[in-house]
């Protein structure tokens, strides 16, 4: 089995298909059009009629995804604090062309990070 092929499942239809994982691309279910969820290649896919297993799997996947998003959010907030501190530190050093360019870059990153919305993907 190729490691680039992952199991993608549709929780609505309780189906799975193999598809490579490509950053930013989420295949849609050909039956219902819902976005598929990437299970990886280690998690066993339940039988189609195992309704309870599918429900548990869905809850587990949600929990894991949301926990990961929370972590990303936390590290994003940490990075924002670091940026603010660094900007304040550099601004206190006085005028300097190179430094101003660096400060501008840091501020751009800060703006980008503070406007990034946290999206809770429902699936
Ligand atoms: Zn479907």
PDB file of N, CA, C and O in Angstrom, residues 41-104:
ATOM      1  N   UNK A  41      -4.069   6.274   7.556  1.00  0.00           N
ATOM      2  CA  UNK A  41      -4.091   4.943   6.966  1.00  0.00           C
ATOM      3  C   UNK A  41      -3.975   3.837   8.001  1.00  0.00           C
ATOM      4  O   UNK A  41      -3.874   2.668   7.685  1.00  0.00           O
ATOM      5  N   UNK A  42      -3.992   4.257   9.286  1.00  0.00           N
ATOM      6  CA  UNK A  42      -3.864   3.245  10.328  1.00  0.00           C
ATOM      7  C   UNK A  42      -5.205   2.909  10.967  1.00  0.00           C
ATOM      8  O   UNK A  42      -5.398   1.815  11.461  1.00  0.00           O
ATOM      9  N   UNK A  43      -6.095   3.877  10.974  1.00  0.00           N
ATOM     10  CA  UNK A  43      -7.393   3.682  11.624  1.00  0.00           C
ATOM     11  C   UNK A  43      -8.267   2.766  10.769  1.00  0.00           C
ATOM     12  O   UNK A  43      -8.372   2.939   9.557  1.00  0.00           O
ATOM     13  N   UNK A  44      -8.859   1.808  11.439  1.00  0.00           N
ATOM     14  CA  UNK A  44      -9.699   0.875  10.721  1.00  0.00           C
ATOM     15  C   UNK A  44     -11.059   1.513  10.418  1.00  0.00           C
ATOM     16  O   UNK A  44     -11.667   2.143  11.281  1.00  0.00           O
ATOM     17  N   UNK A  45     -11.517   1.308   9.215  1.00  0.00           N
ATOM     18  CA  UNK A  45     -12.813   1.852   8.819  1.00  0.00           C
ATOM     19  C   UNK A  45     -13.902   0.837   9.198  1.00  0.00           C
ATOM     20  O   UNK A  45     -13.804  -0.332   8.840  1.00  0.00           O
ATOM     21  N   UNK A  46     -14.935   1.266   9.919  1.00  0.00           N
ATOM     22  CA  UNK A  46     -15.991   0.320  10.314  1.00  0.00           C
ATOM     23  C   UNK A  46     -16.786  -0.184   9.101  1.00  0.00           C
ATOM     24  O   UNK A  46     -16.770   0.439   8.044  1.00  0.00           O
ATOM     25  N   UNK A  47     -17.465  -1.287   9.306  1.00  0.00           N
ATOM     26  CA  UNK A  47     -18.357  -1.773   8.257  1.00  0.00           C
ATOM     27  C   UNK A  47     -19.486  -0.779   8.072  1.00  0.00           C
ATOM     28  O   UNK A  47     -19.870  -0.077   8.995  1.00  0.00           O
ATOM     29  N   UNK A  48     -20.040  -0.779   6.890  1.00  0.00           N
ATOM     30  CA  UNK A  48     -21.036   0.234   6.562  1.00  0.00           C
ATOM     31  C   UNK A  48     -22.258   0.180   7.497  1.00  0.00           C
ATOM     32  O   UNK A  48     -22.837   1.199   7.856  1.00  0.00           O
ATOM     33  N   UNK A  49     -22.634  -1.025   7.909  1.00  0.00           N
ATOM     34  CA  UNK A  49     -23.838  -1.142   8.742  1.00  0.00           C
ATOM     35  C   UNK A  49     -23.529  -1.014  10.240  1.00  0.00           C
ATOM     36  O   UNK A  49     -24.436  -1.108  11.066  1.00  0.00           O
ATOM     37  N   UNK A  50     -22.271  -0.786  10.576  1.00  0.00           N
ATOM     38  CA  UNK A  50     -21.905  -0.640  11.996  1.00  0.00           C
ATOM     39  C   UNK A  50     -22.133   0.806  12.421  1.00  0.00           C
ATOM     40  O   UNK A  50     -21.195   1.570  12.667  1.00  0.00           O
ATOM     41  N   UNK A  51     -23.402   1.166  12.546  1.00  0.00           N
ATOM     42  CA  UNK A  51     -23.794   2.561  12.789  1.00  0.00           C
ATOM     43  C   UNK A  51     -23.153   3.134  14.047  1.00  0.00           C
ATOM     44  O   UNK A  51     -22.640   4.249  14.054  1.00  0.00           O
ATOM     45  N   UNK A  52     -23.169   2.337  15.111  1.00  0.00           N
ATOM     46  CA  UNK A  52     -22.634   2.815  16.375  1.00  0.00           C
ATOM     47  C   UNK A  52     -21.131   3.103  16.268  1.00  0.00           C
ATOM     48  O   UNK A  52     -20.650   4.126  16.742  1.00  0.00           O
ATOM     49  N   UNK A  53     -20.403   2.187  15.618  1.00  0.00           N
ATOM     50  CA  UNK A  53     -18.955   2.380  15.452  1.00  0.00           C
ATOM     51  C   UNK A  53     -18.667   3.666  14.648  1.00  0.00           C
ATOM     52  O   UNK A  53     -17.730   4.394  14.949  1.00  0.00           O
ATOM     53  N   UNK A  54     -19.487   3.884  13.656  1.00  0.00           N
ATOM     54  CA  UNK A  54     -19.299   5.090  12.841  1.00  0.00           C
ATOM     55  C   UNK A  54     -19.523   6.347  13.677  1.00  0.00           C
ATOM     56  O   UNK A  54     -18.807   7.324  13.564  1.00  0.00           O
ATOM     57  N   UNK A  55     -20.550   6.291  14.526  1.00  0.00           N
ATOM     58  CA  UNK A  55     -20.848   7.452  15.361  1.00  0.00           C
ATOM     59  C   UNK A  55     -19.689   7.718  16.326  1.00  0.00           C
ATOM     60  O   UNK A  55     -19.243   8.853  16.491  1.00  0.00           O
ATOM     61  N   UNK A  56     -19.172   6.645  16.944  1.00  0.00           N
ATOM     62  CA  UNK A  56     -18.056   6.789  17.877  1.00  0.00           C
ATOM     63  C   UNK A  56     -16.811   7.316  17.166  1.00  0.00           C
ATOM     64  O   UNK A  56     -16.097   8.170  17.686  1.00  0.00           O
ATOM     65  N   UNK A  57     -16.595   6.790  15.981  1.00  0.00           N
ATOM     66  CA  UNK A  57     -15.434   7.225  15.198  1.00  0.00           C
ATOM     67  C   UNK A  57     -15.531   8.719  14.888  1.00  0.00           C
ATOM     68  O   UNK A  57     -14.557   9.461  14.998  1.00  0.00           O
ATOM     69  N   UNK A  58     -16.733   9.146  14.526  1.00  0.00           N
ATOM     70  CA  UNK A  58     -16.947  10.552  14.210  1.00  0.00           C
ATOM     71  C   UNK A  58     -16.669  11.434  15.426  1.00  0.00           C
ATOM     72  O   UNK A  58     -16.000  12.461  15.318  1.00  0.00           O
ATOM     73  N   UNK A  59     -17.180  11.013  16.572  1.00  0.00           N
ATOM     74  CA  UNK A  59     -16.954  11.798  17.792  1.00  0.00           C
ATOM     75  C   UNK A  59     -15.466  11.871  18.125  1.00  0.00           C
ATOM     76  O   UNK A  59     -14.948  12.916  18.502  1.00  0.00           O
ATOM     77  N   UNK A  60     -14.795  10.736  17.984  1.00  0.00           N
ATOM     78  CA  UNK A  60     -13.368  10.664  18.262  1.00  0.00           C
ATOM     79  C   UNK A  60     -12.595  11.598  17.320  1.00  0.00           C
ATOM     80  O   UNK A  60     -11.684  12.312  17.751  1.00  0.00           O
ATOM     81  N   UNK A  61     -12.959  11.580  16.066  1.00  0.00           N
ATOM     82  CA  UNK A  61     -12.271  12.419  15.078  1.00  0.00           C
ATOM     83  C   UNK A  61     -12.488  13.892  15.374  1.00  0.00           C
ATOM     84  O   UNK A  61     -11.568  14.700  15.266  1.00  0.00           O
ATOM     85  N   UNK A  62     -13.710  14.247  15.733  1.00  0.00           N
ATOM     86  CA  UNK A  62     -14.012  15.632  16.102  1.00  0.00           C
ATOM     87  C   UNK A  62     -13.147  16.071  17.275  1.00  0.00           C
ATOM     88  O   UNK A  62     -12.529  17.121  17.252  1.00  0.00           O
ATOM     89  N   UNK A  63     -13.133  15.192  18.306  1.00  0.00           N
ATOM     90  CA  UNK A  63     -12.382  15.530  19.512  1.00  0.00           C
ATOM     91  C   UNK A  63     -10.920  15.784  19.176  1.00  0.00           C
ATOM     92  O   UNK A  63     -10.316  16.744  19.620  1.00  0.00           O
ATOM     93  N   UNK A  64     -10.373  14.880  18.347  1.00  0.00           N
ATOM     94  CA  UNK A  64      -8.957  14.997  18.014  1.00  0.00           C
ATOM     95  C   UNK A  64      -8.684  16.256  17.199  1.00  0.00           C
ATOM     96  O   UNK A  64      -7.714  16.963  17.432  1.00  0.00           O
ATOM     97  N   UNK A  65      -9.553  16.515  16.240  1.00  0.00           N
ATOM     98  CA  UNK A  65      -9.370  17.687  15.392  1.00  0.00           C
ATOM     99  C   UNK A  65      -9.459  18.965  16.221  1.00  0.00           C
ATOM    100  O   UNK A  65      -8.627  19.862  16.093  1.00  0.00           O
ATOM    101  N   UNK A  66     -10.463  19.044  17.086  1.00  0.00           N
ATOM    102  CA  UNK A  66     -10.644  20.259  17.873  1.00  0.00           C
ATOM    103  C   UNK A  66      -9.496  20.443  18.859  1.00  0.00           C
ATOM    104  O   UNK A  66      -9.060  21.565  19.108  1.00  0.00           O
ATOM    105  N   UNK A  67      -8.992  19.350  19.415  1.00  0.00           N
ATOM    106  CA  UNK A  67      -7.849  19.451  20.321  1.00  0.00           C
ATOM    107  C   UNK A  67      -6.633  19.998  19.575  1.00  0.00           C
ATOM    108  O   UNK A  67      -5.890  20.838  20.081  1.00  0.00           O
ATOM    109  N   UNK A  68      -6.460  19.526  18.332  1.00  0.00           N
ATOM    110  CA  UNK A  68      -5.328  20.000  17.537  1.00  0.00           C
ATOM    111  C   UNK A  68      -5.490  21.488  17.228  1.00  0.00           C
ATOM    112  O   UNK A  68      -4.541  22.253  17.282  1.00  0.00           O
ATOM    113  N   UNK A  69      -6.730  21.874  16.898  1.00  0.00           N
ATOM    114  CA  UNK A  69      -6.970  23.286  16.593  1.00  0.00           C
ATOM    115  C   UNK A  69      -6.730  24.163  17.813  1.00  0.00           C
ATOM    116  O   UNK A  69      -6.195  25.260  17.694  1.00  0.00           O
ATOM    117  N   UNK A  70      -7.117  23.657  19.001  1.00  0.00           N
ATOM    118  CA  UNK A  70      -6.883  24.424  20.214  1.00  0.00           C
ATOM    119  C   UNK A  70      -5.397  24.640  20.443  1.00  0.00           C
ATOM    120  O   UNK A  70      -4.957  25.713  20.836  1.00  0.00           O
ATOM    121  N   UNK A  71      -4.631  23.575  20.183  1.00  0.00           N
ATOM    122  CA  UNK A  71      -3.180  23.678  20.340  1.00  0.00           C
ATOM    123  C   UNK A  71      -2.598  24.705  19.385  1.00  0.00           C
ATOM    124  O   UNK A  71      -1.762  25.514  19.761  1.00  0.00           O
ATOM    125  N   UNK A  72      -3.054  24.654  18.132  1.00  0.00           N
ATOM    126  CA  UNK A  72      -2.567  25.609  17.140  1.00  0.00           C
ATOM    127  C   UNK A  72      -2.925  27.024  17.560  1.00  0.00           C
ATOM    128  O   UNK A  72      -2.118  27.946  17.435  1.00  0.00           O
ATOM    129  N   UNK A  73      -4.141  27.174  18.068  1.00  0.00           N
ATOM    130  CA  UNK A  73      -4.603  28.478  18.518  1.00  0.00           C
ATOM    131  C   UNK A  73      -3.717  28.993  19.645  1.00  0.00           C
ATOM    132  O   UNK A  73      -3.302  30.145  19.650  1.00  0.00           O
ATOM    133  N   UNK A  74      -3.397  28.108  20.582  1.00  0.00           N
ATOM    134  CA  UNK A  74      -2.549  28.499  21.710  1.00  0.00           C
ATOM    135  C   UNK A  74      -1.159  28.910  21.253  1.00  0.00           C
ATOM    136  O   UNK A  74      -0.615  29.911  21.709  1.00  0.00           O
ATOM    137  N   UNK A  75      -0.599  28.140  20.325  1.00  0.00           N
ATOM    138  CA  UNK A  75       0.749  28.485  19.890  1.00  0.00           C
ATOM    139  C   UNK A  75       0.716  29.758  19.045  1.00  0.00           C
ATOM    140  O   UNK A  75       1.666  30.532  19.042  1.00  0.00           O
ATOM    141  N   UNK A  76      -0.403  29.984  18.389  1.00  0.00           N
ATOM    142  CA  UNK A  76      -0.568  31.229  17.633  1.00  0.00           C
ATOM    143  C   UNK A  76      -0.606  32.426  18.588  1.00  0.00           C
ATOM    144  O   UNK A  76       0.045  33.442  18.343  1.00  0.00           O
ATOM    145  N   UNK A  77      -1.319  32.300  19.675  1.00  0.00           N
ATOM    146  CA  UNK A  77      -1.400  33.375  20.671  1.00  0.00           C
ATOM    147  C   UNK A  77      -0.026  33.619  21.295  1.00  0.00           C
ATOM    148  O   UNK A  77       0.399  34.754  21.468  1.00  0.00           O
ATOM    149  N   UNK A  78       0.682  32.517  21.589  1.00  0.00           N
ATOM    150  CA  UNK A  78       2.043  32.655  22.144  1.00  0.00           C
ATOM    151  C   UNK A  78       2.943  33.427  21.184  1.00  0.00           C
ATOM    152  O   UNK A  78       3.688  34.316  21.586  1.00  0.00           O
ATOM    153  N   UNK A  79       2.861  33.060  19.914  1.00  0.00           N
ATOM    154  CA  UNK A  79       3.681  33.728  18.901  1.00  0.00           C
ATOM    155  C   UNK A  79       3.321  35.211  18.812  1.00  0.00           C
ATOM    156  O   UNK A  79       4.194  36.053  18.656  1.00  0.00           O
ATOM    157  N   UNK A  80       2.047  35.523  18.942  1.00  0.00           N
ATOM    158  CA  UNK A  80       1.629  36.929  18.903  1.00  0.00           C
ATOM    159  C   UNK A  80       2.248  37.710  20.058  1.00  0.00           C
ATOM    160  O   UNK A  80       2.711  38.837  19.868  1.00  0.00           O
ATOM    161  N   UNK A  81       2.254  37.109  21.236  1.00  0.00           N
ATOM    162  CA  UNK A  81       2.873  37.775  22.388  1.00  0.00           C
ATOM    163  C   UNK A  81       4.360  37.998  22.147  1.00  0.00           C
ATOM    164  O   UNK A  81       4.892  39.059  22.437  1.00  0.00           O
ATOM    165  N   UNK A  82       5.018  36.982  21.614  1.00  0.00           N
ATOM    166  CA  UNK A  82       6.442  37.112  21.318  1.00  0.00           C
ATOM    167  C   UNK A  82       6.699  38.239  20.323  1.00  0.00           C
ATOM    168  O   UNK A  82       7.644  39.016  20.466  1.00  0.00           O
ATOM    169  N   UNK A  83       5.837  38.295  19.310  1.00  0.00           N
ATOM    170  CA  UNK A  83       5.982  39.333  18.296  1.00  0.00           C
ATOM    171  C   UNK A  83       5.811  40.720  18.916  1.00  0.00           C
ATOM    172  O   UNK A  83       6.590  41.633  18.638  1.00  0.00           O
ATOM    173  N   UNK A  84       4.790  40.862  19.746  1.00  0.00           N
ATOM    174  CA  UNK A  84       4.545  42.154  20.396  1.00  0.00           C
ATOM    175  C   UNK A  84       5.755  42.581  21.227  1.00  0.00           C
ATOM    176  O   UNK A  84       6.175  43.737  21.189  1.00  0.00           O
ATOM    177  N   UNK A  85       6.306  41.627  21.962  1.00  0.00           N
ATOM    178  CA  UNK A  85       7.476  41.929  22.797  1.00  0.00           C
ATOM    179  C   UNK A  85       8.664  42.340  21.935  1.00  0.00           C
ATOM    180  O   UNK A  85       9.362  43.300  22.225  1.00  0.00           O
ATOM    181  N   UNK A  86       8.867  41.580  20.865  1.00  0.00           N
ATOM    182  CA  UNK A  86       9.995  41.845  19.972  1.00  0.00           C
ATOM    183  C   UNK A  86       9.841  43.210  19.300  1.00  0.00           C
ATOM    184  O   UNK A  86      10.808  43.960  19.182  1.00  0.00           O
ATOM    185  N   UNK A  87       8.634  43.525  18.883  1.00  0.00           N
ATOM    186  CA  UNK A  87       8.380  44.823  18.250  1.00  0.00           C
ATOM    187  C   UNK A  87       8.668  45.959  19.237  1.00  0.00           C
ATOM    188  O   UNK A  87       9.358  46.927  18.907  1.00  0.00           O
ATOM    189  N   UNK A  88       8.168  45.794  20.466  1.00  0.00           N
ATOM    190  CA  UNK A  88       8.386  46.823  21.488  1.00  0.00           C
ATOM    191  C   UNK A  88       9.884  46.997  21.771  1.00  0.00           C
ATOM    192  O   UNK A  88      10.388  48.117  21.880  1.00  0.00           O
ATOM    193  N   UNK A  89      10.572  45.857  21.834  1.00  0.00           N
ATOM    194  CA  UNK A  89      12.007  45.894  22.120  1.00  0.00           C
ATOM    195  C   UNK A  89      12.760  46.644  21.022  1.00  0.00           C
ATOM    196  O   UNK A  89      13.590  47.501  21.287  1.00  0.00           O
ATOM    197  N   UNK A  90      12.425  46.315  19.766  1.00  0.00           N
ATOM    198  CA  UNK A  90      13.129  46.932  18.645  1.00  0.00           C
ATOM    199  C   UNK A  90      12.787  48.403  18.499  1.00  0.00           C
ATOM    200  O   UNK A  90      13.639  49.224  18.151  1.00  0.00           O
ATOM    201  N   UNK A  91      11.541  48.743  18.771  1.00  0.00           N
ATOM    202  CA  UNK A  91      11.133  50.143  18.656  1.00  0.00           C
ATOM    203  C   UNK A  91      11.847  50.994  19.702  1.00  0.00           C
ATOM    204  O   UNK A  91      12.152  52.164  19.454  1.00  0.00           O
ATOM    205  N   UNK A  92      12.130  50.378  20.846  1.00  0.00           N
ATOM    206  CA  UNK A  92      12.809  51.101  21.917  1.00  0.00           C
ATOM    207  C   UNK A  92      14.278  51.378  21.584  1.00  0.00           C
ATOM    208  O   UNK A  92      14.920  52.226  22.209  1.00  0.00           O
ATOM    209  N   UNK A  93      14.790  50.678  20.567  1.00  0.00           N
ATOM    210  CA  UNK A  93      16.205  50.822  20.218  1.00  0.00           C
ATOM    211  C   UNK A  93      16.496  52.077  19.398  1.00  0.00           C
ATOM    212  O   UNK A  93      17.642  52.404  19.158  1.00  0.00           O
ATOM    213  N   UNK A  94      15.459  52.746  18.957  1.00  0.00           N
ATOM    214  CA  UNK A  94      15.683  53.957  18.191  1.00  0.00           C
ATOM    215  C   UNK A  94      15.654  53.711  16.692  1.00  0.00           C
ATOM    216  O   UNK A  94      15.506  52.583  16.237  1.00  0.00           O
ATOM    217  N   UNK A  95      15.788  54.796  15.933  1.00  0.00           N
ATOM    218  CA  UNK A  95      15.598  54.701  14.481  1.00  0.00           C
ATOM    219  C   UNK A  95      16.779  54.059  13.779  1.00  0.00           C
ATOM    220  O   UNK A  95      17.935  54.297  14.114  1.00  0.00           O
ATOM    221  N   UNK A  96      16.429  53.258  12.826  1.00  0.00           N
ATOM    222  CA  UNK A  96      17.430  52.546  12.033  1.00  0.00           C
ATOM    223  C   UNK A  96      16.693  51.915  10.866  1.00  0.00           C
ATOM    224  O   UNK A  96      15.673  51.254  11.053  1.00  0.00           O
ATOM    225  N   UNK A  97      17.195  52.131   9.652  1.00  0.00           N
ATOM    226  CA  UNK A  97      16.473  51.683   8.464  1.00  0.00           C
ATOM    227  C   UNK A  97      16.194  50.165   8.460  1.00  0.00           C
ATOM    228  O   UNK A  97      15.077  49.730   8.225  1.00  0.00           O
ATOM    229  N   UNK A  98      17.252  49.388   8.726  1.00  0.00           N
ATOM    230  CA  UNK A  98      17.098  47.930   8.726  1.00  0.00           C
ATOM    231  C   UNK A  98      16.083  47.492   9.770  1.00  0.00           C
ATOM    232  O   UNK A  98      15.255  46.623   9.528  1.00  0.00           O
ATOM    233  N   UNK A  99      16.195  48.116  10.918  1.00  0.00           N
ATOM    234  CA  UNK A  99      15.318  47.752  12.014  1.00  0.00           C
ATOM    235  C   UNK A  99      13.863  48.086  11.668  1.00  0.00           C
ATOM    236  O   UNK A  99      12.958  47.314  11.943  1.00  0.00           O
ATOM    237  N   UNK A 100      13.668  49.236  11.041  1.00  0.00           N
ATOM    238  CA  UNK A 100      12.306  49.616  10.658  1.00  0.00           C
ATOM    239  C   UNK A 100      11.707  48.600   9.700  1.00  0.00           C
ATOM    240  O   UNK A 100      10.531  48.266   9.783  1.00  0.00           O
ATOM    241  N   UNK A 101      12.542  48.116   8.802  1.00  0.00           N
ATOM    242  CA  UNK A 101      12.061  47.100   7.848  1.00  0.00           C
ATOM    243  C   UNK A 101      11.673  45.819   8.611  1.00  0.00           C
ATOM    244  O   UNK A 101      10.637  45.223   8.358  1.00  0.00           O
ATOM    245  N   UNK A 102      12.526  45.441   9.545  1.00  0.00           N
ATOM    246  CA  UNK A 102      12.234  44.238  10.348  1.00  0.00           C
ATOM    247  C   UNK A 102      10.960  44.414  11.165  1.00  0.00           C
ATOM    248  O   UNK A 102      10.133  43.511  11.252  1.00  0.00           O
ATOM    249  N   UNK A 103      10.826  45.594  11.748  1.00  0.00           N
ATOM    250  CA  UNK A 103       9.636  45.874  12.567  1.00  0.00           C
ATOM    251  C   UNK A 103       8.385  45.783  11.693  1.00  0.00           C
ATOM    252  O   UNK A 103       7.371  45.211  12.097  1.00  0.00           O
ATOM    253  N   UNK A 104       8.483  46.320  10.490  1.00  0.00           N
ATOM    254  CA  UNK A 104       7.330  46.276   9.580  1.00  0.00           C
ATOM    255  C   UNK A 104       6.943  44.819   9.297  1.00  0.00           C
ATOM    256  O   UNK A 104       5.776  44.463   9.296  1.00  0.00           O
TER     257      UNK A 104
END
